[in-house]
Amino acid sequence: MSTHTPHPDQSSGTRAPRDAWKVVARREIDVQVRTKSFRIGLLVTVVGIVATIVGVHWFQNRDTTQTVAVVEPAAAAVVKAADQLAGDDTLTIRSKDVADTAAAERAVKDGDVDAALLATDDGYELVGERDIDATVQQSVTAAVRATALQENAAAQDVDLSALDAGTTTSERLLDRGADDGGLRQATSFVFVLLFYLTAIVLGMGIANSVTQEKESRVVEILAAAVPIRQLLWGKVVGNTALAVLQIVSYAAAGVVGLLLTGQTGALDVVGLPMLWYVVFFLVGFVALASLWSVAGSLASRTQDLQSTTMPAQMLLLVPYFLAILGGESIKTVVSMIPVVSSMMMPARLVEGSVPAWQVAVALGGTLLAAVLLVRVGARVFERTLLRTGDKIGYREALSLAE
């Protein structure tokens, strides 16, 4: 059977301090920071971000050598020309002399060389075991063609340089940021993923904490000393501070990783969007934290959390998939929906320019939603936190808050 305990301010003549929420916020922060799981999780994630950036940069820029077996000096000259045509400072294409065709094919099968360049009646044949490096294939093909043209031109007494006149193609980009597309898309995905994971993990922690306090009757002791509304405010402020600490730590780890790998130019691309990301995360998590707290107050047992936290989970899950699978027009519209914009708008900002009015709508709408959710959440929280028995549905909770 459900029970309801009156608000402390209504049941006693004592007046609780107006800043009691600060005590609750400090308690929330202190309890979380002291846990090994929080400290280790934060440290592992920060180190993982730095290691990932350094590892990807090393993998993409490591020096590699591709060895091509040749039988004749002419093939060796083609391989040398291919190395010059490759235009990649991290790739070296070199030749290795072997006795005959059979020896070249055996060297490929044994893994002694990466490919073999063998002469045929109409040119050359590039032989590999299962596959051939794309750059090697393109460079060798271009080198064979260039060598053959030079030899044929000389045989026909033709000035090849005159034939090549006017064939040069240059490149000019109207959007200088277009070549940063890979970096922008990767950063956008990381923004969405970190927001989703941080909000889910910390949010479930908030809901679980409220339910455990309720289940163990600790909340009755807290409610006797702190007004329930200020108890909610303290939980929202404390957990939001922890969430922002994590996000700022992740952002700092990303900056450190870029600096360690010498990618200072990338900071010009992701620097400002990263600041916007922190701002949107702060406002969005305040709104979400109130939802998670209410979800915890509606549950009577930890087993009930799966259903009471479902609205908050869906509020994060839907935009997460839209950010990955949605088209440009869908992302534009969804990025201006309150709360959801906290995940979507920073991702759009890092991918390219966004009109200022859309950013203002997204941030203003989420800020207004945060205020409303905290106020409504406080009323629901006050009327459901001390109720025991079966879990409370959202419709019943809202009717109680009226």
mmCIF file of C-alpha atoms in Angstrom:
data_model
loop_
_atom_site.group_PDB
_atom_site.id
_atom_site.type_symbol
_atom_site.label_atom_id
_atom_site.label_comp_id
_atom_site.label_asym_id
_atom_site.label_seq_id
_atom_site.Cartn_x
_atom_site.Cartn_y
_atom_site.Cartn_z
ATOM 1 C CA MET A 1 0.000 0.000 0.000
ATOM 2 C CA SER A 2 1.323 3.439 -0.880
ATOM 3 C CA THR A 3 2.151 5.955 1.800
ATOM 4 C CA HIS A 4 2.876 9.650 1.577
ATOM 5 C CA THR A 5 4.866 11.644 4.086
ATOM 6 C CA PRO A 6 4.152 15.381 4.269
ATOM 7 C CA HIS A 7 6.770 17.886 3.235
ATOM 8 C CA PRO A 8 9.152 18.656 6.147
ATOM 9 C CA ASP A 9 8.336 22.342 5.919
ATOM 10 C CA GLN A 10 4.658 21.525 6.344
ATOM 11 C CA SER A 11 5.022 19.016 9.195
ATOM 12 C CA SER A 12 7.319 20.956 11.483
ATOM 13 C CA GLY A 13 7.830 24.445 12.684
ATOM 14 C CA THR A 14 11.453 24.507 11.600
ATOM 15 C CA ARG A 15 12.453 26.284 8.458
ATOM 16 C CA ALA A 16 15.063 24.537 6.264
ATOM 17 C CA PRO A 17 17.965 26.657 4.975
ATOM 18 C CA ARG A 18 17.383 28.122 1.524
ATOM 19 C CA ASP A 19 20.757 26.878 0.276
ATOM 20 C CA ALA A 20 20.307 23.288 1.436
ATOM 21 C CA TRP A 21 20.547 22.225 -2.204
ATOM 22 C CA LYS A 22 24.233 23.161 -2.123
ATOM 23 C CA VAL A 23 24.842 20.614 0.611
ATOM 24 C CA VAL A 24 23.075 17.956 -1.464
ATOM 25 C CA ALA A 25 25.065 18.916 -4.569
ATOM 26 C CA ARG A 26 28.363 18.660 -2.684
ATOM 27 C CA ARG A 27 27.278 15.294 -1.314
ATOM 28 C CA GLU A 28 26.458 13.994 -4.799
ATOM 29 C CA ILE A 29 29.827 15.149 -6.138
ATOM 30 C CA ASP A 30 31.770 13.819 -3.152
ATOM 31 C CA VAL A 31 30.126 10.392 -3.271
ATOM 32 C CA GLN A 32 30.763 9.972 -6.999
ATOM 33 C CA VAL A 33 34.326 11.284 -6.980
ATOM 34 C CA ARG A 34 35.263 8.961 -4.124
ATOM 35 C CA THR A 35 34.119 5.844 -5.986
ATOM 36 C CA LYS A 36 36.821 3.881 -7.783
ATOM 37 C CA SER A 37 34.556 3.180 -10.750
ATOM 38 C CA PHE A 38 34.130 6.908 -11.470
ATOM 39 C CA ARG A 39 37.834 7.743 -11.153
ATOM 40 C CA ILE A 40 39.034 4.708 -13.070
ATOM 41 C CA GLY A 41 36.361 5.133 -15.755
ATOM 42 C CA LEU A 42 37.261 8.794 -16.270
ATOM 43 C CA LEU A 43 40.989 8.040 -16.378
ATOM 44 C CA VAL A 44 40.585 5.121 -18.790
ATOM 45 C CA THR A 45 38.386 7.164 -21.137
ATOM 46 C CA VAL A 46 40.753 10.155 -21.132
ATOM 47 C CA VAL A 47 43.786 7.946 -21.782
ATOM 48 C CA GLY A 48 41.810 6.062 -24.433
ATOM 49 C CA ILE A 49 40.949 9.269 -26.303
ATOM 50 C CA VAL A 50 44.588 10.400 -26.350
ATOM 51 C CA ALA A 51 45.803 6.926 -27.330
ATOM 52 C CA THR A 52 43.217 6.658 -30.113
ATOM 53 C CA ILE A 53 44.205 9.994 -31.660
ATOM 54 C CA VAL A 54 47.911 9.172 -31.427
ATOM 55 C CA GLY A 55 47.374 5.631 -32.727
ATOM 56 C CA VAL A 56 45.249 6.663 -35.716
ATOM 57 C CA HIS A 57 47.726 9.399 -36.627
ATOM 58 C CA TRP A 58 50.661 6.982 -36.416
ATOM 59 C CA PHE A 59 48.838 4.336 -38.444
ATOM 60 C CA GLN A 60 47.916 6.791 -41.189
ATOM 61 C CA ASN A 61 51.375 8.353 -41.368
ATOM 62 C CA ARG A 62 53.676 5.402 -40.684
ATOM 63 C CA ASP A 63 56.421 4.690 -43.203
ATOM 64 C CA THR A 64 55.749 1.589 -45.273
ATOM 65 C CA THR A 65 57.716 -0.205 -47.959
ATOM 66 C CA GLN A 66 56.269 -2.239 -50.828
ATOM 67 C CA THR A 67 58.727 -4.618 -52.491
ATOM 68 C CA VAL A 68 58.220 -5.654 -56.111
ATOM 69 C CA ALA A 69 60.143 -8.609 -57.589
ATOM 70 C CA VAL A 70 61.643 -8.015 -61.076
ATOM 71 C CA VAL A 71 63.508 -10.215 -63.508
ATOM 72 C CA GLU A 72 64.830 -7.646 -65.983
ATOM 73 C CA PRO A 73 66.558 -4.246 -65.517
ATOM 74 C CA ALA A 74 63.785 -2.579 -67.534
ATOM 75 C CA ALA A 75 61.215 -3.700 -64.954
ATOM 76 C CA ALA A 76 63.434 -2.356 -62.180
ATOM 77 C CA ALA A 77 63.487 1.018 -63.952
ATOM 78 C CA VAL A 78 59.677 0.967 -64.104
ATOM 79 C CA VAL A 79 59.481 0.282 -60.346
ATOM 80 C CA LYS A 80 61.863 3.180 -59.678
ATOM 81 C CA ALA A 81 59.678 5.467 -61.789
ATOM 82 C CA ALA A 82 56.580 4.206 -59.943
ATOM 83 C CA ASP A 83 58.155 5.178 -56.617
ATOM 84 C CA GLN A 84 58.605 8.736 -57.893
ATOM 85 C CA LEU A 85 55.060 8.874 -59.279
ATOM 86 C CA ALA A 86 53.491 7.626 -56.033
ATOM 87 C CA GLY A 87 53.841 11.079 -54.454
ATOM 88 C CA ASP A 88 53.524 9.629 -50.936
ATOM 89 C CA ASP A 89 56.274 10.458 -48.471
ATOM 90 C CA THR A 90 55.237 7.565 -46.220
ATOM 91 C CA LEU A 91 55.366 4.920 -48.986
ATOM 92 C CA THR A 92 58.473 3.539 -50.648
ATOM 93 C CA ILE A 93 58.240 1.230 -53.653
ATOM 94 C CA ARG A 94 61.450 -0.695 -54.298
ATOM 95 C CA SER A 95 62.463 -3.538 -56.589
ATOM 96 C CA LYS A 96 64.086 -6.870 -55.788
ATOM 97 C CA ASP A 97 65.956 -8.801 -58.465
ATOM 98 C CA VAL A 98 65.110 -12.482 -58.881
ATOM 99 C CA ALA A 99 66.348 -15.113 -61.324
ATOM 100 C CA ASP A 100 63.232 -15.813 -63.393
ATOM 101 C CA THR A 101 59.438 -15.747 -63.522
ATOM 102 C CA ALA A 102 59.075 -18.865 -61.378
ATOM 103 C CA ALA A 103 61.325 -17.339 -58.705
ATOM 104 C CA ALA A 104 59.257 -14.138 -58.769
ATOM 105 C CA GLU A 105 55.978 -16.002 -58.295
ATOM 106 C CA ARG A 106 57.522 -18.119 -55.523
ATOM 107 C CA ALA A 107 58.716 -14.959 -53.727
ATOM 108 C CA VAL A 108 55.159 -13.573 -53.864
ATOM 109 C CA LYS A 109 53.661 -16.794 -52.462
ATOM 110 C CA ASP A 110 56.276 -17.008 -49.682
ATOM 111 C CA GLY A 111 55.660 -13.406 -48.673
ATOM 112 C CA ASP A 112 59.204 -12.286 -49.459
ATOM 113 C CA VAL A 113 57.833 -9.572 -51.754
ATOM 114 C CA ASP A 114 54.482 -7.825 -52.018
ATOM 115 C CA ALA A 115 54.130 -8.173 -55.796
ATOM 116 C CA ALA A 116 56.058 -9.055 -58.952
ATOM 117 C CA LEU A 117 56.346 -7.095 -62.214
ATOM 118 C CA LEU A 118 56.807 -9.472 -65.134
ATOM 119 C CA ALA A 119 57.268 -8.626 -68.798
ATOM 120 C CA THR A 120 54.658 -9.842 -71.296
ATOM 121 C CA ASP A 121 54.308 -9.612 -75.083
ATOM 122 C CA ASP A 122 52.240 -6.420 -74.848
ATOM 123 C CA GLY A 123 53.723 -4.797 -71.748
ATOM 124 C CA TYR A 124 53.919 -5.924 -68.142
ATOM 125 C CA GLU A 125 51.914 -8.013 -65.702
ATOM 126 C CA LEU A 126 51.662 -7.086 -62.024
ATOM 127 C CA VAL A 127 51.338 -10.267 -59.963
ATOM 128 C CA GLY A 128 50.099 -10.464 -56.360
ATOM 129 C CA GLU A 129 49.005 -13.275 -54.074
ATOM 130 C CA ARG A 130 45.549 -12.201 -52.861
ATOM 131 C CA ASP A 131 45.580 -8.472 -53.460
ATOM 132 C CA ILE A 132 47.873 -5.649 -54.511
ATOM 133 C CA ASP A 133 48.257 -2.317 -52.746
ATOM 134 C CA ALA A 134 46.109 0.243 -54.594
ATOM 135 C CA THR A 135 48.820 2.919 -54.611
ATOM 136 C CA VAL A 136 51.392 0.441 -55.941
ATOM 137 C CA GLN A 137 49.005 -0.697 -58.641
ATOM 138 C CA GLN A 138 48.192 2.850 -59.761
ATOM 139 C CA SER A 139 51.816 4.023 -59.628
ATOM 140 C CA VAL A 140 53.201 1.016 -61.517
ATOM 141 C CA THR A 141 50.457 1.294 -64.162
ATOM 142 C CA ALA A 142 51.255 4.983 -64.661
ATOM 143 C CA ALA A 143 54.997 4.256 -64.782
ATOM 144 C CA VAL A 144 54.552 1.495 -67.383
ATOM 145 C CA ARG A 145 52.455 3.796 -69.539
ATOM 146 C CA ALA A 146 54.902 6.686 -69.246
ATOM 147 C CA THR A 147 57.898 4.450 -70.024
ATOM 148 C CA ALA A 148 56.180 2.884 -73.021
ATOM 149 C CA LEU A 149 55.171 6.298 -74.391
ATOM 150 C CA GLN A 150 58.723 7.578 -74.108
ATOM 151 C CA GLU A 151 60.154 4.517 -75.863
ATOM 152 C CA ASN A 152 57.517 4.588 -78.616
ATOM 153 C CA ALA A 153 57.953 8.327 -79.131
ATOM 154 C CA ALA A 154 61.712 7.911 -79.433
ATOM 155 C CA ALA A 155 61.282 5.073 -81.948
ATOM 156 C CA GLN A 156 58.970 7.238 -84.072
ATOM 157 C CA ASP A 157 61.189 10.307 -83.698
ATOM 158 C CA VAL A 158 58.335 12.194 -82.016
ATOM 159 C CA ASP A 159 58.801 15.037 -79.531
ATOM 160 C CA LEU A 160 56.834 13.716 -76.558
ATOM 161 C CA SER A 161 57.085 16.996 -74.628
ATOM 162 C CA ALA A 162 55.352 18.792 -77.521
ATOM 163 C CA LEU A 163 52.550 16.237 -77.463
ATOM 164 C CA ASP A 164 52.162 16.752 -73.712
ATOM 165 C CA ALA A 165 51.722 20.511 -74.038
ATOM 166 C CA GLY A 166 48.418 21.719 -72.600
ATOM 167 C CA THR A 167 47.607 18.442 -70.841
ATOM 168 C CA THR A 168 48.319 19.627 -67.294
ATOM 169 C CA THR A 169 45.312 19.691 -64.968
ATOM 170 C CA SER A 170 45.507 21.807 -61.818
ATOM 171 C CA GLU A 171 43.149 21.810 -58.855
ATOM 172 C CA ARG A 172 41.422 24.674 -57.040
ATOM 173 C CA LEU A 173 38.909 24.322 -54.210
ATOM 174 C CA LEU A 174 36.159 26.875 -53.733
ATOM 175 C CA ASP A 175 35.585 25.546 -50.210
ATOM 176 C CA ARG A 176 38.937 25.270 -48.472
ATOM 177 C CA GLY A 177 37.335 23.378 -45.631
ATOM 178 C CA ALA A 178 36.186 20.568 -47.895
ATOM 179 C CA ASP A 179 39.438 18.642 -47.410
ATOM 180 C CA ASP A 180 38.678 18.494 -43.669
ATOM 181 C CA GLY A 181 35.532 16.467 -44.320
ATOM 182 C CA GLY A 182 36.894 13.289 -42.762
ATOM 183 C CA LEU A 183 37.978 15.077 -39.597
ATOM 184 C CA ARG A 184 34.648 16.892 -39.310
ATOM 185 C CA GLN A 185 32.589 13.715 -39.733
ATOM 186 C CA ALA A 186 34.719 11.797 -37.241
ATOM 187 C CA THR A 187 34.455 14.602 -34.670
ATOM 188 C CA SER A 188 30.695 14.854 -35.227
ATOM 189 C CA PHE A 189 30.296 11.133 -34.522
ATOM 190 C CA VAL A 190 32.476 11.384 -31.401
ATOM 191 C CA PHE A 191 30.386 14.334 -30.130
ATOM 192 C CA VAL A 192 27.161 12.355 -30.490
ATOM 193 C CA LEU A 193 28.613 9.148 -29.037
ATOM 194 C CA LEU A 194 30.156 10.836 -25.972
ATOM 195 C CA PHE A 195 26.954 12.768 -25.240
ATOM 196 C CA TYR A 196 24.875 9.608 -25.532
ATOM 197 C CA LEU A 197 27.146 7.443 -23.374
ATOM 198 C CA THR A 198 27.756 10.100 -20.713
ATOM 199 C CA ALA A 199 24.069 10.998 -20.434
ATOM 200 C CA ILE A 200 22.996 7.340 -20.276
ATOM 201 C CA VAL A 201 25.628 6.221 -17.740
ATOM 202 C CA LEU A 202 25.312 9.226 -15.407
ATOM 203 C CA GLY A 203 21.545 9.427 -15.912
ATOM 204 C CA MET A 204 21.003 5.813 -14.905
ATOM 205 C CA GLY A 205 23.293 6.495 -11.949
ATOM 206 C CA ILE A 206 21.042 9.373 -10.847
ATOM 207 C CA ALA A 207 17.867 7.304 -11.168
ATOM 208 C CA ASN A 208 19.438 4.317 -9.429
ATOM 209 C CA SER A 209 20.702 6.502 -6.577
ATOM 210 C CA VAL A 210 17.230 7.987 -5.971
ATOM 211 C CA THR A 211 15.572 4.570 -6.060
ATOM 212 C CA GLN A 212 18.115 2.997 -3.709
ATOM 213 C CA GLU A 213 17.682 5.839 -1.226
ATOM 214 C CA LYS A 214 13.928 5.393 -1.493
ATOM 215 C CA GLU A 215 14.095 1.606 -1.181
ATOM 216 C CA SER A 216 16.396 1.736 1.862
ATOM 217 C CA ARG A 217 14.300 4.514 3.482
ATOM 218 C CA VAL A 218 17.360 6.775 3.594
ATOM 219 C CA VAL A 219 15.345 9.340 1.666
ATOM 220 C CA GLU A 220 13.030 9.744 4.654
ATOM 221 C CA ILE A 221 15.990 10.852 6.744
ATOM 222 C CA LEU A 222 17.140 13.228 4.012
ATOM 223 C CA ALA A 223 13.632 14.624 3.591
ATOM 224 C CA ALA A 224 13.459 15.349 7.302
ATOM 225 C CA ALA A 225 16.493 17.643 6.998
ATOM 226 C CA VAL A 226 16.212 18.972 3.430
ATOM 227 C CA PRO A 227 13.096 20.120 1.538
ATOM 228 C CA ILE A 228 12.391 17.584 -1.194
ATOM 229 C CA ARG A 229 12.444 20.242 -3.902
ATOM 230 C CA GLN A 230 15.926 21.347 -2.843
ATOM 231 C CA LEU A 231 16.936 17.704 -2.714
ATOM 232 C CA LEU A 232 16.096 17.502 -6.421
ATOM 233 C CA TRP A 233 17.927 20.734 -7.203
ATOM 234 C CA GLY A 234 21.002 19.464 -5.410
ATOM 235 C CA LYS A 235 20.975 16.201 -7.324
ATOM 236 C CA VAL A 236 20.551 18.024 -10.642
ATOM 237 C CA VAL A 237 23.329 20.537 -9.932
ATOM 238 C CA GLY A 238 25.750 17.982 -8.474
ATOM 239 C CA ASN A 239 25.369 15.423 -11.248
ATOM 240 C CA THR A 240 25.425 18.096 -13.952
ATOM 241 C CA ALA A 241 28.720 19.346 -12.544
ATOM 242 C CA LEU A 242 30.106 15.805 -12.687
ATOM 243 C CA ALA A 243 28.880 15.367 -16.260
ATOM 244 C CA VAL A 244 30.413 18.652 -17.408
ATOM 245 C CA LEU A 245 33.669 17.683 -15.659
ATOM 246 C CA GLN A 246 33.758 14.504 -17.706
ATOM 247 C CA ILE A 247 32.966 16.251 -20.979
ATOM 248 C CA VAL A 248 35.582 18.966 -20.379
ATOM 249 C CA SER A 249 38.116 16.243 -19.526
ATOM 250 C CA TYR A 250 37.310 14.442 -22.768
ATOM 251 C CA ALA A 251 37.655 17.677 -24.754
ATOM 252 C CA ALA A 252 40.989 18.419 -23.065
ATOM 253 C CA ALA A 253 42.165 14.895 -23.879
ATOM 254 C CA GLY A 254 41.271 15.468 -27.522
ATOM 255 C CA VAL A 255 43.257 18.715 -27.592
ATOM 256 C CA VAL A 256 46.258 17.008 -25.965
ATOM 257 C CA GLY A 257 46.097 14.195 -28.518
ATOM 258 C CA LEU A 258 46.047 16.657 -31.424
ATOM 259 C CA LEU A 259 48.963 18.628 -29.970
ATOM 260 C CA LEU A 260 51.020 15.481 -29.376
ATOM 261 C CA THR A 261 50.584 14.460 -33.008
ATOM 262 C CA GLY A 262 51.269 17.939 -34.358
ATOM 263 C CA GLN A 263 47.751 18.341 -35.762
ATOM 264 C CA THR A 264 47.404 21.952 -34.669
ATOM 265 C CA GLY A 265 45.471 22.763 -37.835
ATOM 266 C CA ALA A 266 42.714 20.425 -36.665
ATOM 267 C CA LEU A 267 42.127 22.678 -33.658
ATOM 268 C CA ASP A 268 41.046 25.437 -36.038
ATOM 269 C CA VAL A 269 38.373 23.065 -37.350
ATOM 270 C CA VAL A 270 37.060 21.559 -34.084
ATOM 271 C CA GLY A 271 38.024 24.235 -31.522
ATOM 272 C CA LEU A 272 34.930 26.459 -31.646
ATOM 273 C CA PRO A 273 32.442 23.581 -32.136
ATOM 274 C CA MET A 274 34.030 21.943 -29.075
ATOM 275 C CA LEU A 275 33.186 24.997 -26.960
ATOM 276 C CA TRP A 276 29.615 24.972 -28.278
ATOM 277 C CA TYR A 277 29.483 21.273 -27.441
ATOM 278 C CA VAL A 278 30.246 21.961 -23.770
ATOM 279 C CA VAL A 279 27.613 24.734 -23.640
ATOM 280 C CA PHE A 280 24.887 22.593 -25.228
ATOM 281 C CA PHE A 281 25.824 19.638 -23.041
ATOM 282 C CA LEU A 282 25.514 21.757 -19.879
ATOM 283 C CA VAL A 283 22.027 23.017 -20.729
ATOM 284 C CA GLY A 284 20.811 19.683 -22.106
ATOM 285 C CA PHE A 285 22.031 17.621 -19.178
ATOM 286 C CA VAL A 286 20.236 19.877 -16.677
ATOM 287 C CA ALA A 287 16.976 19.010 -18.408
ATOM 288 C CA LEU A 288 17.860 15.323 -18.617
ATOM 289 C CA ALA A 289 19.029 15.158 -14.994
ATOM 290 C CA SER A 290 15.587 16.257 -13.792
ATOM 291 C CA LEU A 291 13.997 13.509 -15.906
ATOM 292 C CA TRP A 292 16.355 10.877 -14.545
ATOM 293 C CA SER A 293 15.669 12.013 -10.958
ATOM 294 C CA VAL A 294 11.917 11.833 -11.494
ATOM 295 C CA ALA A 295 12.309 8.385 -13.077
ATOM 296 C CA GLY A 296 14.070 7.259 -9.898
ATOM 297 C CA SER A 297 11.334 8.681 -7.674
ATOM 298 C CA LEU A 298 8.619 6.845 -9.633
ATOM 299 C CA ALA A 299 10.255 3.469 -9.021
ATOM 300 C CA SER A 300 9.862 1.599 -5.748
ATOM 301 C CA ARG A 301 12.538 -0.974 -6.567
ATOM 302 C CA THR A 302 15.598 -0.940 -8.790
ATOM 303 C CA GLN A 303 13.837 -3.497 -10.988
ATOM 304 C CA ASP A 304 11.285 -0.811 -11.893
ATOM 305 C CA LEU A 305 13.904 1.496 -13.404
ATOM 306 C CA GLN A 306 13.842 -0.200 -16.796
ATOM 307 C CA SER A 307 10.314 1.062 -17.386
ATOM 308 C CA THR A 308 10.443 4.387 -15.507
ATOM 309 C CA THR A 309 13.624 5.485 -17.287
ATOM 310 C CA MET A 310 12.339 4.525 -20.735
ATOM 311 C CA PRO A 311 11.217 8.082 -21.731
ATOM 312 C CA ALA A 312 14.662 9.511 -20.938
ATOM 313 C CA GLN A 313 16.374 6.641 -22.753
ATOM 314 C CA MET A 314 14.238 7.153 -25.864
ATOM 315 C CA LEU A 315 14.929 10.900 -25.760
ATOM 316 C CA LEU A 316 18.607 9.999 -26.200
ATOM 317 C CA LEU A 317 18.319 6.909 -28.394
ATOM 318 C CA VAL A 318 16.187 8.428 -31.167
ATOM 319 C CA PRO A 319 18.451 11.419 -31.919
ATOM 320 C CA TYR A 320 21.500 9.144 -31.643
ATOM 321 C CA PHE A 321 20.280 7.018 -34.547
ATOM 322 C CA LEU A 322 19.061 10.075 -36.460
ATOM 323 C CA ALA A 323 22.516 11.628 -36.152
ATOM 324 C CA ILE A 324 24.018 8.511 -37.751
ATOM 325 C CA LEU A 325 21.363 7.509 -40.278
ATOM 326 C CA GLY A 326 19.270 10.636 -40.891
ATOM 327 C CA GLY A 327 19.489 12.830 -43.974
ATOM 328 C CA GLU A 328 20.570 16.459 -43.955
ATOM 329 C CA SER A 329 17.034 17.895 -43.857
ATOM 330 C CA ILE A 330 16.004 15.616 -40.976
ATOM 331 C CA LYS A 331 19.107 16.548 -38.993
ATOM 332 C CA THR A 332 18.415 20.242 -39.558
ATOM 333 C CA VAL A 333 14.891 20.027 -38.177
ATOM 334 C CA VAL A 334 15.704 17.702 -35.265
ATOM 335 C CA SER A 335 18.734 19.785 -34.242
ATOM 336 C CA MET A 336 16.357 22.625 -33.260
ATOM 337 C CA ILE A 337 14.050 20.484 -31.080
ATOM 338 C CA PRO A 338 14.550 21.301 -27.370
ATOM 339 C CA VAL A 339 16.794 18.907 -25.406
ATOM 340 C CA VAL A 340 17.423 16.763 -28.502
ATOM 341 C CA SER A 341 19.319 19.737 -29.954
ATOM 342 C CA SER A 342 21.976 19.266 -27.250
ATOM 343 C CA MET A 343 23.131 16.170 -29.093
ATOM 344 C CA MET A 344 22.389 17.174 -32.689
ATOM 345 C CA MET A 345 23.377 20.846 -32.974
ATOM 346 C CA PRO A 346 27.071 20.474 -31.929
ATOM 347 C CA ALA A 347 27.374 17.669 -34.486
ATOM 348 C CA ARG A 348 26.036 19.993 -37.204
ATOM 349 C CA LEU A 349 28.304 22.837 -36.080
ATOM 350 C CA VAL A 350 31.421 20.738 -36.509
ATOM 351 C CA GLU A 351 30.299 19.432 -39.919
ATOM 352 C CA GLY A 352 29.895 22.924 -41.389
ATOM 353 C CA SER A 353 28.429 26.378 -41.009
ATOM 354 C CA VAL A 354 25.014 26.650 -39.360
ATOM 355 C CA PRO A 355 22.855 29.817 -39.502
ATOM 356 C CA ALA A 356 23.077 31.787 -36.259
ATOM 357 C CA TRP A 357 19.286 31.838 -35.865
ATOM 358 C CA GLN A 358 19.168 28.046 -35.846
ATOM 359 C CA VAL A 359 21.811 27.897 -33.106
ATOM 360 C CA ALA A 360 19.846 30.496 -31.120
ATOM 361 C CA VAL A 361 16.591 28.554 -31.527
ATOM 362 C CA ALA A 362 18.255 25.305 -30.470
ATOM 363 C CA LEU A 363 20.006 26.766 -27.417
ATOM 364 C CA GLY A 364 17.094 28.986 -26.356
ATOM 365 C CA GLY A 365 14.567 26.186 -26.738
ATOM 366 C CA THR A 366 16.670 23.766 -24.707
ATOM 367 C CA LEU A 367 17.269 26.372 -22.000
ATOM 368 C CA LEU A 368 13.524 27.016 -21.732
ATOM 369 C CA ALA A 369 12.826 23.271 -21.711
ATOM 370 C CA ALA A 370 15.390 22.800 -18.939
ATOM 371 C CA VAL A 371 13.658 25.428 -16.777
ATOM 372 C CA LEU A 372 10.223 23.916 -17.381
ATOM 373 C CA LEU A 373 11.372 20.326 -16.820
ATOM 374 C CA VAL A 374 13.121 21.229 -13.584
ATOM 375 C CA ARG A 375 10.021 23.067 -12.301
ATOM 376 C CA VAL A 376 7.570 20.337 -13.301
ATOM 377 C CA GLY A 377 10.017 17.676 -12.208
ATOM 378 C CA ALA A 378 10.298 19.299 -8.790
ATOM 379 C CA ARG A 379 6.518 19.121 -8.292
ATOM 380 C CA VAL A 380 6.411 15.466 -9.366
ATOM 381 C CA PHE A 381 9.489 14.650 -7.293
ATOM 382 C CA GLU A 382 7.936 16.180 -4.168
ATOM 383 C CA ARG A 383 4.788 14.094 -4.480
ATOM 384 C CA THR A 384 6.298 10.746 -5.470
ATOM 385 C CA LEU A 385 9.619 10.463 -3.651
ATOM 386 C CA LEU A 386 8.132 9.364 -0.317
ATOM 387 C CA ARG A 387 5.486 7.101 -1.804
ATOM 388 C CA THR A 388 6.156 3.381 -1.452
ATOM 389 C CA GLY A 389 4.499 0.280 -2.824
ATOM 390 C CA ASP A 390 3.991 -0.189 -6.556
ATOM 391 C CA LYS A 391 5.791 1.934 -9.114
ATOM 392 C CA ILE A 392 4.024 5.102 -10.225
ATOM 393 C CA GLY A 393 3.141 5.785 -13.855
ATOM 394 C CA TYR A 394 3.901 9.103 -15.506
ATOM 395 C CA ARG A 395 0.216 9.934 -16.012
ATOM 396 C CA GLU A 396 -0.527 9.392 -12.329
ATOM 397 C CA ALA A 397 2.579 11.354 -11.345
ATOM 398 C CA LEU A 398 1.542 14.341 -13.458
ATOM 399 C CA SER A 399 -1.960 14.264 -11.985
ATOM 400 C CA LEU A 400 -0.441 14.337 -8.515
ATOM 401 C CA ALA A 401 1.624 17.376 -9.497
ATOM 402 C CA GLU A 402 -1.429 19.412 -10.482
#
